[in-house]
Coordinates of C-alpha atoms in Angstrom, one line a residue:
Chain A
M1 CA 68.5 15.3 90.7
T2 CA 66.8 18.8 89.4
G3 CA 69.6 18.4 86.9
S4 CA 69.6 15.5 85.3
T5 CA 65.5 15.3 84.8
A6 CA 66.0 18.7 83.2
V7 CA 68.5 16.8 81.1
G8 CA 66.9 13.9 80.2
N9 CA 64.2 16.1 79.2
A10 CA 65.9 17.9 76.6
A11 CA 66.8 14.2 75.7
L12 CA 63.3 13.4 74.8
R13 CA 62.9 16.3 73.0
E14 CA 65.3 16.0 71.0
A15 CA 64.3 12.1 69.8
A16 CA 60.8 13.8 69.6
H17 CA 61.9 16.4 67.4
L18 CA 63.6 13.7 65.6
F19 CA 61.2 11.5 65.1
A20 CA 58.8 13.9 64.0
G21 CA 59.8 14.7 61.0
V22 CA 59.5 10.3 60.4
P23 CA 56.6 9.1 58.7
P24 CA 54.3 6.0 59.8
A25 CA 55.3 2.1 59.5
P26 CA 52.9 1.5 56.7
A27 CA 49.7 -1.0 57.3
V28 CA 50.7 -3.2 56.0
W29 CA 54.1 -4.4 54.7
C30 CA 55.1 -7.7 53.4
S31 CA 57.8 -8.6 51.6
G32 CA 58.0 -12.7 49.6
L33 CA 55.2 -14.1 50.8
R34 CA 55.5 -17.7 50.2
K35 CA 52.4 -20.6 50.9
R36 CA 52.5 -24.6 49.3
Y37 CA 49.7 -27.0 50.3
G38 CA 51.0 -29.7 49.3
Q39 CA 53.1 -29.4 45.4
R40 CA 50.1 -26.5 45.4
S41 CA 51.9 -23.4 45.4
A42 CA 49.2 -21.3 46.7
V43 CA 51.3 -17.7 46.6
S44 CA 54.7 -17.3 45.9
D45 CA 56.5 -14.2 46.4
V46 CA 54.4 -12.1 46.9
S47 CA 54.6 -8.3 47.8
L48 CA 52.7 -4.9 48.9
E49 CA 52.4 -2.6 51.0
V50 CA 49.0 -0.2 52.2
G51 CA 50.0 3.3 53.3
R52 CA 48.1 5.0 56.1
G53 CA 44.3 5.4 55.2
E54 CA 45.3 3.5 52.0
I55 CA 42.6 1.9 50.0
V56 CA 44.4 -1.1 48.1
G57 CA 42.2 -2.9 46.2
L58 CA 43.2 -7.1 46.3
L59 CA 42.3 -8.1 42.5
G60 CA 42.4 -11.4 40.3
P61 CA 40.7 -14.2 39.7
N62 CA 38.9 -17.0 41.5
G63 CA 42.1 -19.1 43.2
A64 CA 44.5 -16.4 42.4
G65 CA 45.9 -16.5 46.4
K66 CA 44.1 -13.4 47.7
T67 CA 42.3 -14.0 50.8
T68 CA 46.3 -17.0 51.3
V69 CA 47.2 -13.7 51.2
I70 CA 45.0 -11.6 53.2
K71 CA 45.1 -14.8 56.2
M72 CA 48.9 -15.0 56.2
L73 CA 49.0 -11.2 56.5
L74 CA 46.0 -11.7 60.0
G75 CA 48.6 -14.5 61.2
L76 CA 46.0 -17.4 60.4
V77 CA 47.1 -18.9 58.1
H78 CA 51.2 -19.3 58.8
P79 CA 53.3 -18.3 55.3
D80 CA 56.2 -20.9 54.9
A81 CA 58.1 -18.3 53.8
G82 CA 57.7 -13.7 54.1
E83 CA 57.7 -11.8 56.3
V84 CA 54.2 -9.7 57.1
M85 CA 54.5 -6.0 59.0
L86 CA 51.4 -4.8 60.9
L87 CA 51.0 -1.2 61.5
G88 CA 54.8 -0.5 62.5
R89 CA 55.0 -4.6 64.5
P90 CA 55.9 -7.8 63.0
A91 CA 53.2 -9.8 62.6
A92 CA 53.8 -13.0 64.6
D93 CA 52.6 -10.5 67.4
P94 CA 49.3 -10.1 68.1
A95 CA 49.9 -6.9 69.6
A96 CA 50.3 -6.5 66.3
R97 CA 46.5 -6.8 65.1
A98 CA 45.3 -5.0 67.9
R99 CA 44.2 -1.7 66.3
V100 CA 43.1 -3.8 62.9
G101 CA 39.8 -5.3 61.5
Y102 CA 38.9 -7.6 59.9
L103 CA 36.0 -8.6 57.7
P104 CA 36.4 -12.9 56.9
E105 CA 34.5 -13.9 53.5
L106 CA 34.0 -16.3 55.5
F107 CA 31.9 -14.5 57.3
R108 CA 30.1 -16.4 60.6
Y109 CA 29.7 -15.1 63.8
Q110 CA 28.8 -17.0 67.4
P111 CA 25.3 -17.8 66.6
W112 CA 23.7 -18.8 70.2
L113 CA 25.0 -14.1 70.4
S114 CA 23.3 -11.5 70.4
A115 CA 24.3 -8.5 67.5
A116 CA 25.5 -6.9 71.1
E117 CA 26.9 -8.9 72.6
V118 CA 29.5 -10.7 69.4
L119 CA 30.3 -7.0 69.2
A120 CA 31.2 -6.9 73.4
L121 CA 33.0 -10.3 72.6
H122 CA 35.7 -8.8 69.8
V123 CA 35.9 -5.4 72.1
R124 CA 37.3 -7.5 75.6
L125 CA 39.3 -9.6 72.9
A126 CA 40.6 -6.3 71.6
A127 CA 41.4 -4.7 75.0
A128 CA 39.2 -1.4 73.3
D129 CA 38.1 1.2 75.7
I130 CA 34.8 0.7 73.5
S131 CA 31.6 1.9 75.5
V132 CA 28.7 0.7 75.0
G133 CA 26.4 4.0 73.5
E134 CA 29.6 3.6 70.9
Q135 CA 29.6 -0.4 70.3
R136 CA 25.1 0.4 69.4
D137 CA 26.5 3.3 67.3
C138 CA 28.9 0.7 65.2
L139 CA 25.9 -1.5 65.2
S140 CA 23.8 1.4 63.3
L141 CA 26.4 2.2 61.1
V142 CA 25.7 -0.7 60.0
G143 CA 21.8 -0.8 59.7
L144 CA 21.7 -3.7 62.1
A145 CA 20.0 -1.2 65.6
E146 CA 16.6 -2.5 66.2
R147 CA 18.6 -6.3 65.8
A148 CA 20.9 -5.3 68.6
G149 CA 19.2 -7.9 71.2
D150 CA 19.1 -10.9 68.8
R151 CA 20.4 -13.6 68.4
V152 CA 22.9 -14.0 65.0
D153 CA 20.7 -17.9 64.3
G154 CA 18.2 -15.7 63.2
F155 CA 20.1 -13.1 60.9
S156 CA 20.3 -13.7 56.4
K157 CA 23.6 -14.0 55.2
G158 CA 23.4 -10.2 54.0
M159 CA 22.8 -9.8 58.2
Q160 CA 25.2 -10.9 59.1
Q161 CA 27.9 -9.6 57.0
R162 CA 26.6 -6.4 57.9
L163 CA 27.2 -7.6 62.1
G164 CA 30.6 -8.5 60.4
L165 CA 31.2 -5.3 59.4
A166 CA 30.9 -3.8 62.5
V167 CA 33.1 -6.5 64.5
A168 CA 35.9 -5.6 61.5
L169 CA 35.0 -1.7 62.3
V170 CA 34.1 -2.0 66.5
A171 CA 37.2 -1.6 68.1
R172 CA 39.0 2.0 66.1
P173 CA 40.8 -0.2 63.7
E174 CA 43.6 1.5 62.3
L175 CA 43.2 -0.3 59.3
V176 CA 41.0 -2.5 58.3
V177 CA 41.0 -5.5 56.1
L178 CA 38.1 -6.2 54.1
D179 CA 38.1 -10.2 52.1
E180 CA 34.7 -9.5 49.7
P181 CA 32.4 -7.5 51.7
T182 CA 29.7 -7.2 49.3
S183 CA 29.3 -10.9 48.7
A184 CA 26.0 -11.4 50.8
L185 CA 24.6 -7.6 50.1
D186 CA 22.5 -5.9 48.3
P187 CA 22.9 -3.1 45.6
L188 CA 21.5 -0.3 49.1
G189 CA 24.1 -2.3 51.5
R190 CA 26.9 -2.3 48.6
A191 CA 25.8 1.1 48.8
D192 CA 26.4 1.3 52.5
V193 CA 30.0 -0.1 52.3
R194 CA 31.3 1.7 50.0
D195 CA 30.5 5.2 51.7
I196 CA 31.5 3.4 54.9
V197 CA 34.9 2.9 53.5
L198 CA 35.2 6.0 51.8
A199 CA 34.8 7.9 55.4
M200 CA 37.1 5.5 57.2
R201 CA 39.9 6.9 54.4
S202 CA 38.8 10.5 55.1
R203 CA 39.7 10.0 59.4
G204 CA 42.3 8.2 58.4
V205 CA 41.9 4.4 58.6
A206 CA 43.8 2.1 55.9
V207 CA 41.8 -0.6 54.1
L208 CA 42.8 -3.6 52.4
L209 CA 40.1 -4.7 50.8
N210 CA 39.7 -7.7 48.6
S211 CA 37.2 -7.6 46.5
H212 CA 35.2 -8.8 42.7
L213 CA 33.2 -6.1 41.9
I214 CA 36.0 -4.0 39.8
G215 CA 33.1 -1.0 39.5
E216 CA 33.4 -1.2 43.4
V217 CA 37.1 -1.4 43.9
E218 CA 37.7 1.3 40.9
R219 CA 35.4 3.8 42.3
V220 CA 36.8 3.9 46.2
C221 CA 40.4 2.9 45.6
D222 CA 43.9 4.4 45.7
R223 CA 46.0 1.8 44.5
V224 CA 45.5 -1.8 42.7
V225 CA 47.5 -5.0 43.6
I226 CA 46.2 -7.7 40.9
L227 CA 47.3 -11.3 42.2
D228 CA 47.5 -13.9 39.0
S229 CA 48.8 -17.8 39.5
G230 CA 49.7 -16.7 43.7
G231 CA 52.2 -14.5 42.4
V232 CA 51.7 -10.3 42.0
A233 CA 50.6 -9.9 38.2
A234 CA 50.4 -5.8 38.2
S235 CA 50.1 -3.3 40.4
G236 CA 50.3 0.4 41.2
T237 CA 47.6 3.3 41.9
L238 CA 44.8 3.6 38.9
L239 CA 46.2 6.5 37.2
E240 CA 49.7 4.0 36.7
L241 CA 47.1 0.9 35.7
L242 CA 44.8 3.0 33.8
G243 CA 46.7 5.9 33.3
Q244 CA 47.2 4.9 29.6
R245 CA 44.8 7.7 27.9
Q246 CA 43.0 6.9 24.7
V247 CA 42.0 9.3 22.3
R248 CA 39.0 8.3 20.5
L249 CA 39.1 9.9 16.9
Q250 CA 36.3 9.2 13.8
L251 CA 38.2 9.9 10.7
S252 CA 37.2 9.5 6.7
D253 CA 39.6 9.7 3.8
I254 CA 42.8 8.0 5.9
S255 CA 45.5 7.3 3.6
P256 CA 47.4 4.1 4.5
A257 CA 50.5 7.7 5.6
A258 CA 48.1 9.2 7.6
E259 CA 46.8 4.9 9.5
A260 CA 51.9 4.9 9.4
R261 CA 50.8 8.6 12.0
L262 CA 48.4 7.2 14.0
A263 CA 50.3 4.4 14.8
A264 CA 53.2 6.1 15.7
T265 CA 51.3 7.5 18.7
G266 CA 50.8 4.8 19.8
D267 CA 48.7 1.6 20.1
V268 CA 46.0 2.2 17.3
K269 CA 42.9 0.1 17.9
R270 CA 40.3 0.2 14.2
A271 CA 36.0 -0.7 14.6
S272 CA 34.5 0.7 11.6
D273 CA 36.3 4.3 11.2
W274 CA 36.7 5.0 15.0
F275 CA 40.1 5.1 15.3
T276 CA 41.2 4.1 19.3
V277 CA 44.9 5.3 19.9
A278 CA 46.7 4.9 23.0
V279 CA 48.6 8.3 23.8
P280 CA 52.2 7.8 25.7
A281 CA 52.0 7.9 29.3
D282 CA 54.5 10.6 29.0
D283 CA 52.8 13.0 27.2
A284 CA 52.8 17.2 28.0
G285 CA 49.2 17.8 25.7
T286 CA 50.7 17.3 23.6
A287 CA 50.3 14.2 21.5
V288 CA 46.4 14.4 20.3
P289 CA 46.7 18.2 19.5
D290 CA 49.9 16.8 17.1
V291 CA 48.1 13.8 15.6
V292 CA 45.0 15.6 14.1
R293 CA 47.0 18.5 13.0
D294 CA 49.5 15.9 11.1
L295 CA 45.9 14.0 9.6
V296 CA 45.0 17.2 8.8
T297 CA 47.4 18.2 6.3
M298 CA 47.6 14.2 5.4
G299 CA 44.0 15.1 3.7
A300 CA 42.2 12.6 6.3
R301 CA 38.5 14.4 7.1
V302 CA 38.6 14.3 10.7
H303 CA 34.9 13.7 12.1
A304 CA 35.0 13.8 16.3
V305 CA 37.7 13.4 18.4
E306 CA 36.7 11.9 22.3
P307 CA 38.8 11.3 25.3
A308 CA 38.5 7.5 25.8
R309 CA 40.3 5.5 29.3
I310 CA 39.8 1.8 30.1
S311 CA 38.4 0.9 32.5
L312 CA 39.8 -1.3 35.1
E313 CA 38.3 -4.2 34.1
E314 CA 39.6 -4.1 30.8
R315 CA 42.9 -3.6 31.9
L316 CA 42.4 -6.0 34.0
L317 CA 41.6 -8.8 31.7
G318 CA 44.0 -7.3 30.0
I319 CA 47.3 -8.6 32.5
L320 CA 45.4 -11.4 33.0
R321 CA 45.6 -12.6 29.3
A322 CA 48.8 -11.4 29.2
G323 CA 50.0 -14.1 32.0
S324 CA 48.3 -16.4 30.8
A325 CA 49.6 -16.2 27.4
T326 CA 52.7 -16.4 28.6
R327 CA 52.6 -19.0 30.9
S328 CA 50.8 -21.5 28.3
G329 CA 54.0 -20.3 26.0
E330 CA 56.6 -21.3 28.4
E331 CA 54.6 -24.6 29.0
L332 CA 55.5 -25.4 25.1
Chain B
M1 CA 47.1 -10.2 81.9
T2 CA 45.3 -9.6 78.7
T3 CA 46.4 -13.3 78.0
V4 CA 44.9 -14.0 80.9
R5 CA 41.8 -11.8 80.4
T6 CA 41.8 -13.7 76.9
V7 CA 41.8 -16.8 78.7
L8 CA 38.7 -16.2 81.2
T9 CA 36.7 -14.4 78.0
I10 CA 37.2 -17.7 76.3
A11 CA 36.0 -19.5 79.1
A12 CA 32.7 -18.0 80.0
L13 CA 32.2 -18.1 76.3
T14 CA 32.6 -21.9 76.0
L15 CA 30.2 -21.8 78.9
R16 CA 27.8 -19.5 77.9
E17 CA 27.8 -22.2 74.5
A18 CA 27.0 -24.2 76.7
S19 CA 24.3 -23.0 78.3
R20 CA 23.0 -22.1 75.5
R21 CA 23.3 -23.9 73.2
R22 CA 20.2 -26.3 75.5
V23 CA 23.5 -28.6 76.7
L24 CA 23.3 -27.1 80.3
L25 CA 19.2 -28.1 80.3
A26 CA 20.1 -31.6 78.0
L27 CA 22.1 -32.6 81.0
A28 CA 19.9 -31.2 84.5
V29 CA 16.8 -33.2 83.1
L30 CA 19.0 -36.5 82.2
T31 CA 20.0 -36.2 85.8
V32 CA 17.5 -35.6 86.8
V33 CA 15.7 -38.5 85.8
L34 CA 18.5 -40.4 86.8
L35 CA 17.9 -39.1 90.5
A36 CA 14.7 -40.6 90.5
L37 CA 15.4 -43.6 89.0
S38 CA 18.4 -44.0 92.4
G39 CA 16.2 -42.6 94.3
W40 CA 13.7 -44.9 94.2
G41 CA 15.8 -48.0 93.9
F42 CA 18.5 -46.7 96.8
S43 CA 14.2 -46.5 98.8
R44 CA 13.3 -50.0 97.8
L45 CA 16.7 -51.3 99.3
A46 CA 16.4 -49.3 102.2
T47 CA 12.3 -50.7 102.7
E48 CA 14.1 -55.0 102.0
S49 CA 17.6 -54.4 104.5
G50 CA 14.2 -52.5 107.0
G51 CA 13.5 -56.2 106.8
S52 CA 15.5 -57.7 107.7
A53 CA 15.8 -59.5 104.1
L54 CA 19.8 -58.2 103.9
T55 CA 22.8 -57.3 106.8
S56 CA 24.2 -54.1 107.6
G57 CA 27.0 -55.5 105.9
E58 CA 25.0 -56.3 102.9
A59 CA 22.9 -53.5 102.3
R60 CA 26.6 -51.4 102.7
L61 CA 27.8 -53.4 100.5
T62 CA 24.5 -53.1 97.8
A63 CA 25.0 -49.1 98.3
S64 CA 28.8 -49.0 97.6
I65 CA 27.8 -51.4 94.8
L66 CA 24.6 -49.2 93.7
L67 CA 27.2 -46.2 94.7
N68 CA 29.1 -46.4 92.0
L69 CA 26.9 -47.6 88.9
V70 CA 25.2 -44.3 89.5
M71 CA 28.2 -42.9 89.6
F72 CA 29.0 -44.9 86.5
G73 CA 25.9 -43.4 85.0
F74 CA 26.9 -39.9 85.9
S75 CA 30.9 -39.9 84.2
L76 CA 29.6 -41.1 81.1
I77 CA 27.1 -38.2 80.9
A78 CA 29.4 -36.1 81.8
A79 CA 31.8 -37.3 78.5
L80 CA 29.0 -37.8 76.1
G81 CA 28.7 -34.1 77.2
T82 CA 32.4 -32.7 77.4
A83 CA 33.4 -34.8 74.1
F84 CA 30.8 -33.6 72.0
L85 CA 31.1 -29.6 73.1
A86 CA 34.3 -29.9 72.7
G87 CA 34.2 -31.0 69.5
P88 CA 31.6 -28.0 67.8
T89 CA 33.5 -25.9 70.4
L90 CA 37.0 -26.3 69.1
S91 CA 37.1 -27.5 65.2
G92 CA 33.7 -27.1 64.9
E93 CA 34.4 -23.0 64.9
T94 CA 38.0 -23.7 62.7
E95 CA 35.6 -25.9 60.1
S96 CA 32.4 -22.9 60.1
G97 CA 34.5 -19.2 60.2
I98 CA 32.9 -18.8 63.2
A99 CA 37.6 -18.7 64.6
L100 CA 38.5 -16.4 61.7
A101 CA 37.5 -13.0 63.3
V102 CA 38.2 -14.1 67.0
L103 CA 41.9 -15.5 67.0
A104 CA 42.3 -12.5 63.9
R105 CA 42.4 -9.8 66.9
P106 CA 45.2 -9.3 68.8
I107 CA 45.5 -13.0 71.1
R108 CA 47.2 -15.9 71.0
R109 CA 45.7 -19.4 70.3
S110 CA 47.4 -21.1 72.9
A111 CA 45.5 -18.4 75.1
F112 CA 42.4 -19.3 73.2
L113 CA 43.0 -22.8 72.9
L114 CA 43.5 -22.4 76.9
G115 CA 40.3 -20.4 77.3
K116 CA 38.1 -23.6 75.7
W117 CA 39.6 -25.9 78.0
L118 CA 39.0 -24.3 81.0
G119 CA 35.6 -23.7 80.1
L120 CA 34.8 -26.7 79.1
V121 CA 36.9 -28.3 83.0
V122 CA 35.2 -26.7 84.7
F123 CA 31.1 -27.4 82.6
G124 CA 32.6 -30.5 82.9
S125 CA 34.0 -31.2 86.9
G126 CA 31.0 -28.5 88.0
F127 CA 28.2 -30.9 86.5
V128 CA 30.0 -34.3 87.6
V129 CA 30.6 -32.6 91.1
L130 CA 26.8 -31.2 91.5
A131 CA 25.5 -34.3 90.1
G132 CA 27.5 -36.5 92.9
L133 CA 26.6 -34.7 95.9
T134 CA 22.9 -34.3 95.3
Q135 CA 23.2 -38.2 94.6
C136 CA 25.0 -38.6 97.7
L137 CA 22.8 -36.6 99.5
V138 CA 19.9 -39.3 97.6
V139 CA 21.5 -42.4 98.8
R140 CA 22.1 -40.4 102.8
W141 CA 18.5 -39.4 102.7
T142 CA 16.9 -43.2 101.5
V143 CA 19.7 -45.9 103.6
D144 CA 21.3 -43.3 105.4
Y145 CA 24.8 -44.0 104.1
W146 CA 27.3 -41.4 102.9
P147 CA 30.4 -42.0 101.8
P148 CA 33.7 -42.0 103.4
D149 CA 36.2 -39.9 101.1
L150 CA 33.7 -37.7 99.6
A151 CA 35.9 -34.7 98.3
G152 CA 39.0 -37.0 96.9
A153 CA 36.1 -39.1 94.9
L154 CA 34.1 -36.8 93.7
A155 CA 38.0 -34.7 92.5
L156 CA 39.1 -37.9 91.4
L157 CA 35.4 -38.1 89.2
A158 CA 36.2 -34.7 88.0
A159 CA 39.8 -35.4 87.1
Q160 CA 38.6 -38.1 84.8
T161 CA 36.2 -35.9 83.6
T162 CA 39.0 -33.7 82.5
V163 CA 41.6 -36.0 80.9
L164 CA 38.5 -37.1 78.5
L165 CA 38.4 -33.5 77.0
T166 CA 41.9 -32.7 77.5
L167 CA 41.7 -36.3 74.9
A168 CA 38.8 -34.5 72.9
V169 CA 40.4 -31.1 72.4
L170 CA 43.5 -32.8 70.9
L171 CA 41.5 -34.9 68.8
S172 CA 39.4 -32.1 67.9
T173 CA 42.3 -30.1 66.7
A174 CA 43.0 -32.4 63.5
I175 CA 39.7 -34.2 62.6
S176 CA 36.1 -33.3 62.7
P177 CA 34.0 -32.0 64.7
M178 CA 31.3 -35.4 65.1
A179 CA 34.5 -37.4 64.9
S180 CA 36.6 -36.5 67.2
G181 CA 33.9 -36.7 70.1
V182 CA 32.6 -40.7 68.0
V183 CA 36.3 -41.0 68.4
A184 CA 36.5 -39.6 72.6
V185 CA 33.6 -41.7 73.7
G186 CA 34.7 -45.0 71.5
L187 CA 38.1 -44.4 73.6
F188 CA 36.1 -43.9 76.8
G189 CA 34.6 -47.0 76.3
T190 CA 37.0 -49.1 75.6
T191 CA 40.0 -47.6 78.5
W192 CA 36.4 -49.2 81.0
V193 CA 35.7 -52.6 79.1
A194 CA 40.2 -53.0 79.2
G195 CA 39.8 -51.6 83.0
V196 CA 36.9 -54.7 83.5
V197 CA 38.8 -57.5 81.8
G198 CA 42.0 -56.2 83.2
G199 CA 40.2 -56.5 87.1
L200 CA 39.0 -60.5 85.7
G201 CA 42.6 -61.0 84.9
E202 CA 44.0 -60.3 88.5
S203 CA 41.1 -62.0 90.0
L204 CA 41.7 -64.4 87.9
G205 CA 46.0 -64.6 88.4
N206 CA 46.4 -64.0 85.1
D207 CA 48.4 -61.4 84.6
A208 CA 48.8 -61.2 81.0
V209 CA 45.5 -60.7 81.1
A210 CA 45.5 -58.8 84.4
R211 CA 47.8 -56.8 82.2
V212 CA 45.6 -54.6 79.3
G213 CA 44.0 -53.3 81.9
T214 CA 47.4 -51.6 83.5
V215 CA 47.7 -50.9 80.4
S216 CA 45.1 -49.3 79.2
Q217 CA 44.9 -47.4 82.5
M218 CA 48.8 -45.6 81.3
L219 CA 46.9 -45.1 78.0
L220 CA 43.6 -42.7 79.1
P221 CA 43.5 -42.3 82.7
T222 CA 40.0 -42.1 83.2
D223 CA 39.4 -46.0 84.1
G224 CA 42.6 -45.6 86.5
L225 CA 40.1 -42.5 87.6
W226 CA 37.1 -44.1 88.0
Q227 CA 38.7 -47.2 90.3
G228 CA 39.5 -44.0 92.3
A229 CA 36.8 -43.1 92.5
M230 CA 34.4 -45.9 93.2
H231 CA 37.1 -47.3 96.0
A232 CA 36.2 -43.4 97.0
F233 CA 32.9 -44.0 97.2
Q234 CA 32.2 -47.4 98.2
D235 CA 31.8 -48.4 102.2
P236 CA 36.2 -50.0 103.1
S237 CA 33.9 -53.3 104.6
V238 CA 32.6 -54.9 101.8
F239 CA 36.0 -56.8 101.3
V240 CA 35.3 -58.7 104.1
T241 CA 31.4 -58.8 102.5
F242 CA 32.4 -59.6 99.1
G243 CA 35.6 -61.2 99.7
G244 CA 38.7 -60.2 99.2
D245 CA 40.6 -60.9 95.6
D246 CA 36.4 -61.1 93.9
V247 CA 36.1 -57.6 94.3
A248 CA 38.6 -57.6 90.9
A249 CA 36.7 -59.3 89.2
F250 CA 33.2 -56.9 90.3
P251 CA 32.8 -53.9 87.5
F252 CA 31.8 -51.4 90.2
L253 CA 34.0 -52.0 93.4
S254 CA 37.8 -51.0 93.3
E255 CA 40.1 -53.5 95.0
A256 CA 42.9 -50.2 96.0
P257 CA 43.1 -46.2 96.4
L258 CA 44.6 -45.0 93.6
T259 CA 48.7 -44.0 94.2
A260 CA 50.5 -40.3 94.7
S261 CA 52.8 -41.3 91.3
Y262 CA 49.6 -42.0 89.4
L263 CA 48.3 -39.2 90.8
A264 CA 50.9 -37.9 89.0
W265 CA 51.3 -39.3 86.4
V266 CA 47.5 -37.5 85.3
A267 CA 49.0 -34.6 86.2
V268 CA 51.5 -35.5 83.1
W269 CA 49.4 -37.4 80.7
V270 CA 46.9 -34.2 81.2
A271 CA 49.6 -31.5 80.6
M272 CA 51.1 -33.6 78.1
V273 CA 48.9 -33.9 75.8
W274 CA 46.9 -30.6 76.3
G275 CA 50.5 -29.8 74.7
L276 CA 50.1 -31.8 71.4
A277 CA 46.9 -30.1 71.1
A278 CA 47.9 -27.0 70.9
A279 CA 51.2 -27.7 69.2
S280 CA 48.7 -29.5 67.2
F281 CA 46.2 -25.9 66.5
L282 CA 49.6 -23.5 66.6
R283 CA 50.4 -25.4 63.6
K284 CA 46.8 -24.8 61.8
D285 CA 45.9 -23.0 58.7
L286 CA 42.7 -22.0 59.2

């Protein structure tokens, strides 16, 4: 008996040792998601991943399918095809959502309950062991501590959205899905949400953030997935998406040869005597000094050289316009 | 275990909603008004029969008819209350978005639906049983009449409420909150009228007309259960006093008790309609 227990313990230790090196499953993994509403395709072949403790932004124009993708991840909309895993478990199993918090785009909570009662209800439904004190702390975090006992039907839209954020956070989630979390908030509220999201990352909580506020996404997200017409138009880290570094040069006495030298470096945009040149992604730090040296050699006068970086908004618009042009071309 | 916990949590939430939305208060006010009116009516009946205007048989017949009439009022209140509560509580939550945050929790949709249904059953059945019992106490106090099978009658009234709210739950998974309430109550009324028409056909010996009632009682068993409840409320001597087959033609007296096979059909009907509601709700995109 003792011998078999010792063998069992040894096997367990060995298994634990083997699994110790295996990274945890992603917070969200989905592949080939498709959804049609009648004749209209809302989502076509969307695959994405959110790593543990990662903040991923979901961007795209209205009707791109962002909310439908989120609802499919959470089992609220049934995909026509595709697979979803949440925190390492198939999303078809409701238990996969045990450590998931969600703030819907359409945030409404039982108007006949108080804010504290709404939180208690969600704690019970999540089967989480969260003390009343911790629930109160959650309301304090979103600035509703003073209104804990008030009924939700007396809340403004902004307060209801704050309550929704508390609901998403209350059951100690490992993944939080926020669908337009600041649509009803004032600038102060938006800053609060940004701080809360950053605090979640520091605690290792993964966040999938759908927001129209590109600046908000740019400030907090590690990675961005851009959806357009139901498909993934682009995705990557901010560095990958915006990594196309640029340099701005103020030049005069520029010859056609010097212009050709600039064009050889990367895409050039000219505005008066300012030239914006895209720096190659694989540049080891020599492209800018080399081009300045060559320009001077070719007789150009260099008045200023300054780094530039395209904003996420510019990049997003570029991707969406390119996609729109491609589709128009295909239709023709 | 988690599913049981979810069902009970949602059922308790539904009851709390009924209480907080003042549905309970509205029902309590309507019930008190109906009890007061019936109390006055029965006391008048007692005065009439005390003055020897009515024989004891006639007094029992009148008490039975009046009791059935008032109970029909209660069952109508319960029908309206539960049908119009089932709509907002299910399709209303789906439309408004309240259901989004709840159903994103680790719960099964079937458990959510069962919780809603259970809460409505407790609410509706609790109402008819309490109001019906109080009414019977009023009748006993005023005219000293006590139904032969009170427990059976109240159970059948509760079953009638359950049947109607199960239908309302099914409708609310497919159509808007208000439409589901209107359709459920409309069907309730239609089935009752079909039952009365069927009773007339039976009394007149017209099988085709009588079949209208039978078919409607199979399609939606509210009227069938109501007939059984009336039979359990009324005094057995009413057949003699009223005169045989004529009982079938009168809308507030019932000719025969329910058969076990009909009760089994009711159970199958409820299970079937609930299953349809669950299938519809499970497939729904929110």
